[in-house]
Tab-separated table of N, CA and C in Angstrom:
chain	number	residue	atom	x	y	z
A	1	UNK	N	-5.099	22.668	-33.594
A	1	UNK	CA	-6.313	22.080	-33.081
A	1	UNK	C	-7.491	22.546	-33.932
A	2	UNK	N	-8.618	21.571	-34.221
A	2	UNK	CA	-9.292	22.484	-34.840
A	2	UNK	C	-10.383	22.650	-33.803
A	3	UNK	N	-11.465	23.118	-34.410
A	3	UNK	CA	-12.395	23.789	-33.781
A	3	UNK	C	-13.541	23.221	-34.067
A	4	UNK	N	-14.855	23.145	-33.373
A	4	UNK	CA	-15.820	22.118	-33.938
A	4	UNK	C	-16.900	23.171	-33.694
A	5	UNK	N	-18.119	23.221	-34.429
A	5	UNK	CA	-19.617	23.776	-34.200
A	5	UNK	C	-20.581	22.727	-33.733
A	6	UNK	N	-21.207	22.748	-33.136
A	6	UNK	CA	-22.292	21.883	-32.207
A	6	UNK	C	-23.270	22.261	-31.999
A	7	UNK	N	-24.327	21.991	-32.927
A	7	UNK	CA	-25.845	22.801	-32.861
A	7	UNK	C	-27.097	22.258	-32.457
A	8	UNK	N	-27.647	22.599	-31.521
A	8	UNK	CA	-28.871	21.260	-30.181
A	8	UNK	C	-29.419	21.236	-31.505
A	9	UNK	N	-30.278	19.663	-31.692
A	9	UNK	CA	-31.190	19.183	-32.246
A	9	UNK	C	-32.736	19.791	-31.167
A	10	UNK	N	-32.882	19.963	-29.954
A	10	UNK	CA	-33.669	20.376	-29.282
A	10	UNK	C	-33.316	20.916	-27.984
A	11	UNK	N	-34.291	20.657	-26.945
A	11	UNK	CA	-34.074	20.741	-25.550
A	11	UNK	C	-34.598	19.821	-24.735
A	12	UNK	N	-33.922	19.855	-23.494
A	12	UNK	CA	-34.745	18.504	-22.548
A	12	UNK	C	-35.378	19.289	-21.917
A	13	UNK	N	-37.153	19.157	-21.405
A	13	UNK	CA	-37.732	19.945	-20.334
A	13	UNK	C	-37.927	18.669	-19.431
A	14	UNK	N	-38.629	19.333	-18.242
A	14	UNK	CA	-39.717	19.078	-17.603
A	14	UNK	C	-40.679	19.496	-16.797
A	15	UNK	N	-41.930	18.961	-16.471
A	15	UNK	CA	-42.703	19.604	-16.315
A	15	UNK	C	-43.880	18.814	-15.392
A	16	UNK	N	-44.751	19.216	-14.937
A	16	UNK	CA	-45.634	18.224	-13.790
A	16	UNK	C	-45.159	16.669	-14.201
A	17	UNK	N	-45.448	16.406	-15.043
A	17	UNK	CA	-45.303	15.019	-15.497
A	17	UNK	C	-44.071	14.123	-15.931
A	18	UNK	N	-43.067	14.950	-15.618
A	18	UNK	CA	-41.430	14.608	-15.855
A	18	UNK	C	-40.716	14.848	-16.603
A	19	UNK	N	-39.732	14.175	-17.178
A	19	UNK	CA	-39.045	14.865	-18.286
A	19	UNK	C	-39.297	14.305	-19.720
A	20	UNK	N	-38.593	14.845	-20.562
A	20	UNK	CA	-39.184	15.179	-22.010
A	20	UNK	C	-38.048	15.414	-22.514
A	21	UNK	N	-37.561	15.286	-24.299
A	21	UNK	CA	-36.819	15.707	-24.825
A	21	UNK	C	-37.469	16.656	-25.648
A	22	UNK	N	-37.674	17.632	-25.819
A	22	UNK	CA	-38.642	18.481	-27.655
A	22	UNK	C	-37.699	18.665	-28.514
A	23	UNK	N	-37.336	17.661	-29.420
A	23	UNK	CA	-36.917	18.028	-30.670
A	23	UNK	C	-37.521	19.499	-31.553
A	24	UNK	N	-36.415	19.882	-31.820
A	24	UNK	CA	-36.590	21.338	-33.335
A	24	UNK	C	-37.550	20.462	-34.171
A	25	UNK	N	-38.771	21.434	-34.593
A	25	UNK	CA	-39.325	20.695	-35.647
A	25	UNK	C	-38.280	20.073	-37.103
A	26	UNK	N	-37.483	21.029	-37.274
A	26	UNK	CA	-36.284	20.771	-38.329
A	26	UNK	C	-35.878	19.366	-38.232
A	27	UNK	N	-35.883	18.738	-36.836
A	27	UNK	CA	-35.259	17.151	-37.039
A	27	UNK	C	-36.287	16.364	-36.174
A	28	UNK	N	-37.349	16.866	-36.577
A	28	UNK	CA	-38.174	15.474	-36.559
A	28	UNK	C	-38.265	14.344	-37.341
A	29	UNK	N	-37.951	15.258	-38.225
A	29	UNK	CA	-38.045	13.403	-39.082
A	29	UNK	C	-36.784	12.287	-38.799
A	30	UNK	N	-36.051	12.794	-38.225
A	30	UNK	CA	-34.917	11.908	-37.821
A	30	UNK	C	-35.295	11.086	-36.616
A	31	UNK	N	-36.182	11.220	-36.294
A	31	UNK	CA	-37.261	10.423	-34.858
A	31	UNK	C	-37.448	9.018	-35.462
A	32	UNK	N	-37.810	9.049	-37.069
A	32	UNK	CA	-38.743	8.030	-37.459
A	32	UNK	C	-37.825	6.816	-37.518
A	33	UNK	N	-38.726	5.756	-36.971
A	33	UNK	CA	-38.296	4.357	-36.582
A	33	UNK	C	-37.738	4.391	-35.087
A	34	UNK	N	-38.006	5.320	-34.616
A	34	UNK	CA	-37.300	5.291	-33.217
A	34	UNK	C	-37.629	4.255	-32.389
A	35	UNK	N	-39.048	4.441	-32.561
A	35	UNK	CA	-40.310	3.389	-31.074
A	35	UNK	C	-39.700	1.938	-31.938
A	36	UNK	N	-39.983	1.186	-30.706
A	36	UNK	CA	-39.656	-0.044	-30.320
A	36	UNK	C	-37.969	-0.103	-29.584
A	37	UNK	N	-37.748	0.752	-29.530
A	37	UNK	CA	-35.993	0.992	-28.723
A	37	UNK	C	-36.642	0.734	-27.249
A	38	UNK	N	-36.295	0.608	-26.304
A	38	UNK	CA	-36.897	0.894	-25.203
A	38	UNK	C	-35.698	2.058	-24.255
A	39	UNK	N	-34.663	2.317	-24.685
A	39	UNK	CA	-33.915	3.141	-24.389
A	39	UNK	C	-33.321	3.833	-25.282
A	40	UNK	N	-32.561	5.181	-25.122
A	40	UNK	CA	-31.817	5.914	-25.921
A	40	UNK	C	-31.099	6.524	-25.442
A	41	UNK	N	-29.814	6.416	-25.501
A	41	UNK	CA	-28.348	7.760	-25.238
A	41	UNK	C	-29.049	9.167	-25.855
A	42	UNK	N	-28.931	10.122	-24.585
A	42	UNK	CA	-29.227	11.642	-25.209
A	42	UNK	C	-27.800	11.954	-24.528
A	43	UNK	N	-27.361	12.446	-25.738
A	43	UNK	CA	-26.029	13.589	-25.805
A	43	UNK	C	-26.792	14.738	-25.554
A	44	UNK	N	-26.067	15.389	-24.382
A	44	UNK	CA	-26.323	16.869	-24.193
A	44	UNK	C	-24.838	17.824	-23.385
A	45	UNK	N	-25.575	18.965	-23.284
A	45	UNK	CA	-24.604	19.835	-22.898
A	45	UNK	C	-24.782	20.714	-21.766
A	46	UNK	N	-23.818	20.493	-20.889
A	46	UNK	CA	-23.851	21.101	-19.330
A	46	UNK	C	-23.859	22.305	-19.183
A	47	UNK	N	-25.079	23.293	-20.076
A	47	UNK	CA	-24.443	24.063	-20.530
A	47	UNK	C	-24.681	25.203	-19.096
A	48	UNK	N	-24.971	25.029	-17.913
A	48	UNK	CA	-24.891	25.497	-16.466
A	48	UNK	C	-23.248	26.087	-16.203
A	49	UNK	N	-22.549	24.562	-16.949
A	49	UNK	CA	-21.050	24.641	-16.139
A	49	UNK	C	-19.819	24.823	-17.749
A	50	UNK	N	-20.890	25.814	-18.753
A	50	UNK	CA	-19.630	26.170	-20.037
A	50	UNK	C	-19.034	27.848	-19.643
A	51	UNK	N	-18.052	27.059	-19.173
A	51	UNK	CA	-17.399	28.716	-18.715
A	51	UNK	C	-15.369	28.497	-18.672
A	52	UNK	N	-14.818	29.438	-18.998
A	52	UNK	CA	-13.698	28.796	-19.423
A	52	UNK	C	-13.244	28.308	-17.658
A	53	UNK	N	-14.144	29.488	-16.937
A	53	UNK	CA	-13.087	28.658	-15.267
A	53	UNK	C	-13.232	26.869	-15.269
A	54	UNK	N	-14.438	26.386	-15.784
A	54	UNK	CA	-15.001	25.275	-15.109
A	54	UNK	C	-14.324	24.234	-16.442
A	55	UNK	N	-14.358	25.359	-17.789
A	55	UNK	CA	-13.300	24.283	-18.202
A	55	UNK	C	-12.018	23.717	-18.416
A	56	UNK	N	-11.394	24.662	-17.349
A	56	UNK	CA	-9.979	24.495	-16.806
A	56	UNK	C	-9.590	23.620	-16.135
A	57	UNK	N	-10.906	22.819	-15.035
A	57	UNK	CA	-10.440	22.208	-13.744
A	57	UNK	C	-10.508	20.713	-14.420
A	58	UNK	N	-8.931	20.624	-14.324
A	58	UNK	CA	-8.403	18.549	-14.431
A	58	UNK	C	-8.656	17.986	-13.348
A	59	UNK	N	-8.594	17.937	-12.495
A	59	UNK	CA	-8.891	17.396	-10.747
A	59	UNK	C	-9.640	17.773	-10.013
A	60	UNK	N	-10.264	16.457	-9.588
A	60	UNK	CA	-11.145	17.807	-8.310
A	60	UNK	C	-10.892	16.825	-7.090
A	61	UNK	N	-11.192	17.373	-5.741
A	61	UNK	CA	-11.356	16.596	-5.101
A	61	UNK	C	-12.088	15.499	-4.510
A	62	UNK	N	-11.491	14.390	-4.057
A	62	UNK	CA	-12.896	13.187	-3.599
A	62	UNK	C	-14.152	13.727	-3.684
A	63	UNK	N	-14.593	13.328	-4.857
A	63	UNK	CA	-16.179	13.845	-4.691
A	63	UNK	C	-17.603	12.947	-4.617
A	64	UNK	N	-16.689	11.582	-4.705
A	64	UNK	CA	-17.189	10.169	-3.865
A	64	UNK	C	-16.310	9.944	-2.294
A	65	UNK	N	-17.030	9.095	-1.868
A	65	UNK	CA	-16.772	8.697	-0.248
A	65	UNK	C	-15.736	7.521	-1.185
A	66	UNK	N	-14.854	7.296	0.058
A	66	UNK	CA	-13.855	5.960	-0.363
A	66	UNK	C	-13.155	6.185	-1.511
A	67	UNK	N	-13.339	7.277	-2.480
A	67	UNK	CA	-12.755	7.481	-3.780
A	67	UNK	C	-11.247	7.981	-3.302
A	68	UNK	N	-10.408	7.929	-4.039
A	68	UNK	CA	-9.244	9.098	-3.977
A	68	UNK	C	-9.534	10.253	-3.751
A	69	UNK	N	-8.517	10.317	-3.190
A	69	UNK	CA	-8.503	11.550	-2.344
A	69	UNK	C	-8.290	12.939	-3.541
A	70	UNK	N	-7.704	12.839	-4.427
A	70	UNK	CA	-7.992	13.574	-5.888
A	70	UNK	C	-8.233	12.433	-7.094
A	71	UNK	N	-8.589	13.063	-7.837
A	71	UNK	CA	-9.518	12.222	-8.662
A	71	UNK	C	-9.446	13.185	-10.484
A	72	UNK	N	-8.900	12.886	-11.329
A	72	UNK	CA	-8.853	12.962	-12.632
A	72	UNK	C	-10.184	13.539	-12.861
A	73	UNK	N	-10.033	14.526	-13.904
A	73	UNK	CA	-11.956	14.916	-14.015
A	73	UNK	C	-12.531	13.554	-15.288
A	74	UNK	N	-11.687	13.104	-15.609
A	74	UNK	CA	-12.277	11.587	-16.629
A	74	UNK	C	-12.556	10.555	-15.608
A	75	UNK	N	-12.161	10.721	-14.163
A	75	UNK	CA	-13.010	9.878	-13.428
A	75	UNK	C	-13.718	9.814	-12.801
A	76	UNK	N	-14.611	10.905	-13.115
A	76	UNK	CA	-15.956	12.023	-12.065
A	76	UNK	C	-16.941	11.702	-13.434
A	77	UNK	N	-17.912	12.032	-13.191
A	77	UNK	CA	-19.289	11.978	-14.218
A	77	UNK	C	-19.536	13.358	-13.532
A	78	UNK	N	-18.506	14.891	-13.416
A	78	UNK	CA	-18.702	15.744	-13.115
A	78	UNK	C	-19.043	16.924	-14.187
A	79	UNK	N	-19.946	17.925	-13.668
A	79	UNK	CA	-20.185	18.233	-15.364
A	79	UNK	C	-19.327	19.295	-15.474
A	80	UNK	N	-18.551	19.582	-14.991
A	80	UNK	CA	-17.114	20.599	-14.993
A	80	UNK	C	-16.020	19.714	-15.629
A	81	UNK	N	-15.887	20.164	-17.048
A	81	UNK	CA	-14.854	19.592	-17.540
A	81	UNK	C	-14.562	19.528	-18.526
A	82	UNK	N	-13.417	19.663	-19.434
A	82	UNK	CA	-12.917	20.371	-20.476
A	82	UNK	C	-14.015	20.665	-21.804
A	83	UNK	N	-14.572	20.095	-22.107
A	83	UNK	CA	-15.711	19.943	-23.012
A	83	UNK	C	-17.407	19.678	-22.069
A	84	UNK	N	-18.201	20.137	-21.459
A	84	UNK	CA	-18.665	19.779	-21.091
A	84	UNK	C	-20.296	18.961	-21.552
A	85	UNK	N	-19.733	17.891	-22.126
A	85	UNK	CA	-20.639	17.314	-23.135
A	85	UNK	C	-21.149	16.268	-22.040
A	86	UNK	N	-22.222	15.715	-21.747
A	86	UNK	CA	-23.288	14.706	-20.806
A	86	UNK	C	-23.633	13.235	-21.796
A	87	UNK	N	-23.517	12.591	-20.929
A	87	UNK	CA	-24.000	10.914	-21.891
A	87	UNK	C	-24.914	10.491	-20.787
A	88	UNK	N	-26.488	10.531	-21.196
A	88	UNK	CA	-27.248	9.742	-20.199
A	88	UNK	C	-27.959	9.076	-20.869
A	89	UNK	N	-28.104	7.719	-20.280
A	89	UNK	CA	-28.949	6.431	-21.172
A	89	UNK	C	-30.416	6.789	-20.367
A	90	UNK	N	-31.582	6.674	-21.072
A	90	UNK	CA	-32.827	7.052	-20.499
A	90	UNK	C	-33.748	6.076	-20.842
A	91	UNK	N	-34.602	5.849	-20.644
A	91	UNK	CA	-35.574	4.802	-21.044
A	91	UNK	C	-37.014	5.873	-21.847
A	92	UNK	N	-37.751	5.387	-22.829
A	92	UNK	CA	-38.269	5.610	-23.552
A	92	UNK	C	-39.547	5.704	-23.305
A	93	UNK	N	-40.752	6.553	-22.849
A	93	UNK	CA	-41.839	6.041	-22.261
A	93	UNK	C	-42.991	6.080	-23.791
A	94	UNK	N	-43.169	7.030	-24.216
A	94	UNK	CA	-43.821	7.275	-25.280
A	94	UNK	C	-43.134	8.778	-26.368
A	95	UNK	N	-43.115	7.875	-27.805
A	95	UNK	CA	-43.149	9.283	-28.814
A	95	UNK	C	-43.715	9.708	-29.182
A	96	UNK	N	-43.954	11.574	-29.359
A	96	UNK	CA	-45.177	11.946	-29.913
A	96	UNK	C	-44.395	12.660	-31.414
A	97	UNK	N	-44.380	11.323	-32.601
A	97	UNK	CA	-44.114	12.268	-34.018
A	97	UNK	C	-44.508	13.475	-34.151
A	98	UNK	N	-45.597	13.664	-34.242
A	98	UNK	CA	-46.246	14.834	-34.643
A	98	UNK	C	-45.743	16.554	-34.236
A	99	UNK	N	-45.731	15.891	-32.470
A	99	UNK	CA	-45.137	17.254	-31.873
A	99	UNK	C	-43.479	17.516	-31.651
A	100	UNK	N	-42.912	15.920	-31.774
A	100	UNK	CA	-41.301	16.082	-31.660
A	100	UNK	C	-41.238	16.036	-29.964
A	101	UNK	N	-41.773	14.969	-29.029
A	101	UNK	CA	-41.728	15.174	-28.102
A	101	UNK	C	-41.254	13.179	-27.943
A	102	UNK	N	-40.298	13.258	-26.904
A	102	UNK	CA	-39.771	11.786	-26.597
A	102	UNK	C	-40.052	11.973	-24.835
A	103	UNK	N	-40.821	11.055	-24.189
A	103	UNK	CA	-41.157	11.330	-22.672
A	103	UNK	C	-40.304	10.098	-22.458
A	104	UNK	N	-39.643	10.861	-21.354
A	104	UNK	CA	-38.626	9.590	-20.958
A	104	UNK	C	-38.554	9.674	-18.836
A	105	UNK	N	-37.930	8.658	-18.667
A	105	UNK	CA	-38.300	8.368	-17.547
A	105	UNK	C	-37.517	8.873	-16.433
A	106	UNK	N	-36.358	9.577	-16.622
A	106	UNK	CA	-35.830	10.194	-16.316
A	106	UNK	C	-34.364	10.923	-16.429
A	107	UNK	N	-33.785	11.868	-16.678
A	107	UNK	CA	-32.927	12.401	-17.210
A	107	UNK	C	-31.743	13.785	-16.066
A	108	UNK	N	-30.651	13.563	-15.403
A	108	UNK	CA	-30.103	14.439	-14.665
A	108	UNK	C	-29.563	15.663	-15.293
A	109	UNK	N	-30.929	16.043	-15.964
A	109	UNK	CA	-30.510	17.456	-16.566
A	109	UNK	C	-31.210	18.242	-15.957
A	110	UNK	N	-31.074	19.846	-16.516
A	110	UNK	CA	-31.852	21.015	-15.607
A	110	UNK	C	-32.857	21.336	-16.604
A	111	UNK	N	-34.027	21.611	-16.344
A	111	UNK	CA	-34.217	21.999	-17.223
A	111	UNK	C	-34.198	23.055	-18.743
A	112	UNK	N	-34.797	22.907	-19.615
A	112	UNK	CA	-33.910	24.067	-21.090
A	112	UNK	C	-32.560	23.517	-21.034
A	113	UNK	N	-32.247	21.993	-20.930
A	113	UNK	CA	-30.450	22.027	-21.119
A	113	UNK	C	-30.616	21.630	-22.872
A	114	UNK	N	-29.511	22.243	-23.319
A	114	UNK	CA	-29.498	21.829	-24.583
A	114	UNK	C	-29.655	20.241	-25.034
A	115	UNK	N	-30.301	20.045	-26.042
A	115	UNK	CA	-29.889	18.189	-25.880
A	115	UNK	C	-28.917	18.343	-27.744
A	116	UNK	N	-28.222	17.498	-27.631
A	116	UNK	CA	-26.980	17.310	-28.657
A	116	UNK	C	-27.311	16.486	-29.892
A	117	UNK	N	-28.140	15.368	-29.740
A	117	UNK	CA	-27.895	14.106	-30.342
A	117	UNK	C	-28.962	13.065	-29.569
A	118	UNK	N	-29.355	11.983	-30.039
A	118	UNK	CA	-29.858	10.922	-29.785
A	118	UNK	C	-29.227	9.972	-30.317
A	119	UNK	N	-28.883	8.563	-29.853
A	119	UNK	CA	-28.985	7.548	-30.044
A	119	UNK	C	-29.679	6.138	-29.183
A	120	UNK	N	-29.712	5.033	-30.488
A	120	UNK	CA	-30.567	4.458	-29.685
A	120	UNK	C	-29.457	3.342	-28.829
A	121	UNK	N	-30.242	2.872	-27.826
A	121	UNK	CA	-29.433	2.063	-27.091
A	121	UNK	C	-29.500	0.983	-27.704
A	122	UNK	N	-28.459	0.224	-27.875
A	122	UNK	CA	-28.508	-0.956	-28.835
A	122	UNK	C	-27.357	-1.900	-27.610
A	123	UNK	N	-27.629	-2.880	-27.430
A	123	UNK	CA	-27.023	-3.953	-26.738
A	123	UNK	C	-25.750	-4.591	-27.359
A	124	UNK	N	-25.709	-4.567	-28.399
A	124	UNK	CA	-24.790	-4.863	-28.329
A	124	UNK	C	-23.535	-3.823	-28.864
A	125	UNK	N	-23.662	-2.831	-29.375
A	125	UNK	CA	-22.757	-1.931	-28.729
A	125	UNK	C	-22.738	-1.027	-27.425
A	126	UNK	N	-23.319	-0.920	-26.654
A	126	UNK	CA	-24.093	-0.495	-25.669
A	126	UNK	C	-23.628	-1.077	-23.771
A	127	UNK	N	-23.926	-2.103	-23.947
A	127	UNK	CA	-24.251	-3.187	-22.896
A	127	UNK	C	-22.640	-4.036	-23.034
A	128	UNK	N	-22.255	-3.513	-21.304
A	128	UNK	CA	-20.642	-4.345	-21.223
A	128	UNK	C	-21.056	-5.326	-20.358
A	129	UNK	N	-21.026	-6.778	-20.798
A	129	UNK	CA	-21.323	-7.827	-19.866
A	129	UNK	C	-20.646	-8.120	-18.381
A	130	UNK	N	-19.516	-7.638	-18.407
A	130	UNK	CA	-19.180	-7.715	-16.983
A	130	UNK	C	-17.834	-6.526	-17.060
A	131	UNK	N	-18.269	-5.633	-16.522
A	131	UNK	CA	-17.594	-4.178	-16.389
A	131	UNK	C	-16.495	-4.026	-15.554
A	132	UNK	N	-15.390	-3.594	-15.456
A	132	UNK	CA	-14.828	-3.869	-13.857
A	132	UNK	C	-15.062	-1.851	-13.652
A	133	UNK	N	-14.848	-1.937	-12.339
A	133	UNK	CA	-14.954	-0.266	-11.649
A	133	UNK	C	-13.721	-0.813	-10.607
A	134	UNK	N	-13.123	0.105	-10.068
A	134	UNK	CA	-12.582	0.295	-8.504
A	134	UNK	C	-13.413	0.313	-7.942
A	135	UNK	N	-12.371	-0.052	-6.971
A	135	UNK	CA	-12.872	-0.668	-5.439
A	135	UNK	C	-14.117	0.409	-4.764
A	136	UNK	N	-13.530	1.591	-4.959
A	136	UNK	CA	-14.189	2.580	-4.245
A	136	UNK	C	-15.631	2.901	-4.545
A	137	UNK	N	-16.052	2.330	-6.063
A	137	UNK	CA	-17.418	2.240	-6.233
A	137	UNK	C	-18.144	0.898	-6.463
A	138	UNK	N	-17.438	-0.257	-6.428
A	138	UNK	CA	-17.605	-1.178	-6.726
A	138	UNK	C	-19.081	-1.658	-5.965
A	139	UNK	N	-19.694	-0.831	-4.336
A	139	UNK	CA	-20.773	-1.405	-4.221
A	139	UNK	C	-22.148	-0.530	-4.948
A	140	UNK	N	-21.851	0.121	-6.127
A	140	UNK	CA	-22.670	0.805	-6.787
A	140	UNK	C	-23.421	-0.019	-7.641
A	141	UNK	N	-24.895	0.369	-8.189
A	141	UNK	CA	-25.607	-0.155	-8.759
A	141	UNK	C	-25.072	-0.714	-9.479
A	142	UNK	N	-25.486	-1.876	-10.585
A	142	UNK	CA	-24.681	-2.273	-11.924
A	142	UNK	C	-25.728	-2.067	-12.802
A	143	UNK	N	-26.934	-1.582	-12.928
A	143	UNK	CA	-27.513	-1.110	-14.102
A	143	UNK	C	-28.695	0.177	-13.541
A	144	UNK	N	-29.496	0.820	-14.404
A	144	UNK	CA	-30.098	2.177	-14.517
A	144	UNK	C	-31.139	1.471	-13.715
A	145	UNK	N	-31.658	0.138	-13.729
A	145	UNK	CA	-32.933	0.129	-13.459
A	145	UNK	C	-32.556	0.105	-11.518
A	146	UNK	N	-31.692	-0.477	-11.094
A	146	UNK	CA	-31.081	-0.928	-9.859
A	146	UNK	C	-30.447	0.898	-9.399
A	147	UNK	N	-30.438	1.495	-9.878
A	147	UNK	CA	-30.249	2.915	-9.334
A	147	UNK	C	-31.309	4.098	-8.806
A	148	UNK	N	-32.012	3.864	-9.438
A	148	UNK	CA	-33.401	4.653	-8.633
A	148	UNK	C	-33.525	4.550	-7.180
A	149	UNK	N	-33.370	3.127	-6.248
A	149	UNK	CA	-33.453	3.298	-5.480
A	149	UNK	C	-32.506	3.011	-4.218
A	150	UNK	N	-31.600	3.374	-5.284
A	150	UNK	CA	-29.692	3.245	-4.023
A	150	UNK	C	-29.645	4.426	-3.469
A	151	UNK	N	-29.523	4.472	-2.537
A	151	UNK	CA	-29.361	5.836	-1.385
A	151	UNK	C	-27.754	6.477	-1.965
A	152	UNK	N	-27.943	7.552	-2.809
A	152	UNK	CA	-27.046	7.966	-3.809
A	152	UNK	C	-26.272	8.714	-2.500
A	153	UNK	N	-27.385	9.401	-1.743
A	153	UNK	CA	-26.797	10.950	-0.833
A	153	UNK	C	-25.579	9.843	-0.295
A	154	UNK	N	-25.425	8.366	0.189
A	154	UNK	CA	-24.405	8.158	0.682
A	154	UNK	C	-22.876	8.195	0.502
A	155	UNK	N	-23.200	8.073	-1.332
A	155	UNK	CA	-22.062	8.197	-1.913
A	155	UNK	C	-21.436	9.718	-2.243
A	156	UNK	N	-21.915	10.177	-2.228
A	156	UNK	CA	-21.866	11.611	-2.650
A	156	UNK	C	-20.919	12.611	-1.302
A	157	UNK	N	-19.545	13.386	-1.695
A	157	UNK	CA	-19.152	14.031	-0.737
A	157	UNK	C	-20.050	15.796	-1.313
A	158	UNK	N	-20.867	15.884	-1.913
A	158	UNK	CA	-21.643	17.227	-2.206
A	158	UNK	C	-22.920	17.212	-1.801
């Protein structure tokens, strides 16, 4: 097996005004041409749950309502799990070149989580026109903007 090194391009904060990515000054210039995206994939790292216990656990239990009763950790968006690497699509509010700051609209990280990578959201690699899910989540949002205000606590056995 080999072995890989993985070094944050920055961190995600937030702060009165929400969240934020701050790029290392070192890769700011990799920002440029960003604006006009209106979204971007930030790769990051759970890094709360990098511990060898948490990256042991293959199964966990129903940790959706209606889900199976055990559940594969590739079918959880749980951040316990063999690699614990995060994929969240975010929307883009304003970039500040200068300071290496991307304000985005919202992000389920903690804050100081490492961030990995950026990409931009591009539609057509990006965007699956008609997705299938199981049954068990099937009455879940079908896009980011339609999730803000779905009563999540229902789905949730945590």
């Amino acid at each position: 097996m080999t072995n890989f090194q993985v070094h944050p391009i920055g961190t995600i904060c937030t702060d009165g005004e929400g969240s934020y990515l701050k790029i290392d000054p070192d890769y700011i210039p990799a920002l440029h041409a960003l604006d006009g995206f209106s979204h971007i994939n930030a790769i990051w790292w759970f890094s709360g749950f990098d511990t060898a216990e948490a990256r042991a656990v293959l199964e966990t239990e129903q940790p959706y309502k209606n889900a199976p009763a055990v559940m594969g950790i590739f079918a959880t968006r749980s951040p316990i799990r063999p690699n614990p690497i995060a994929l969240t699509t975010v929307e883009v509010l304003h970039i500040d070149y200068g300071q290496g700051i991307v304000r985005i609209a919202y992000i389920d990280a903690d804050d100081n989580t490492p961030l990995l990578d950026i990409k931009p959201y591009t539609p057509s690699f990006d965007r699956v026109e008609s997705p299938r899910v199981p049954d068990w989540c099937g009455s879940w949002p079908m896009s980011t903007e339609a999730s803000g205000d779905f009563p999540w606590e229902d789905v949730f056995n945590f």
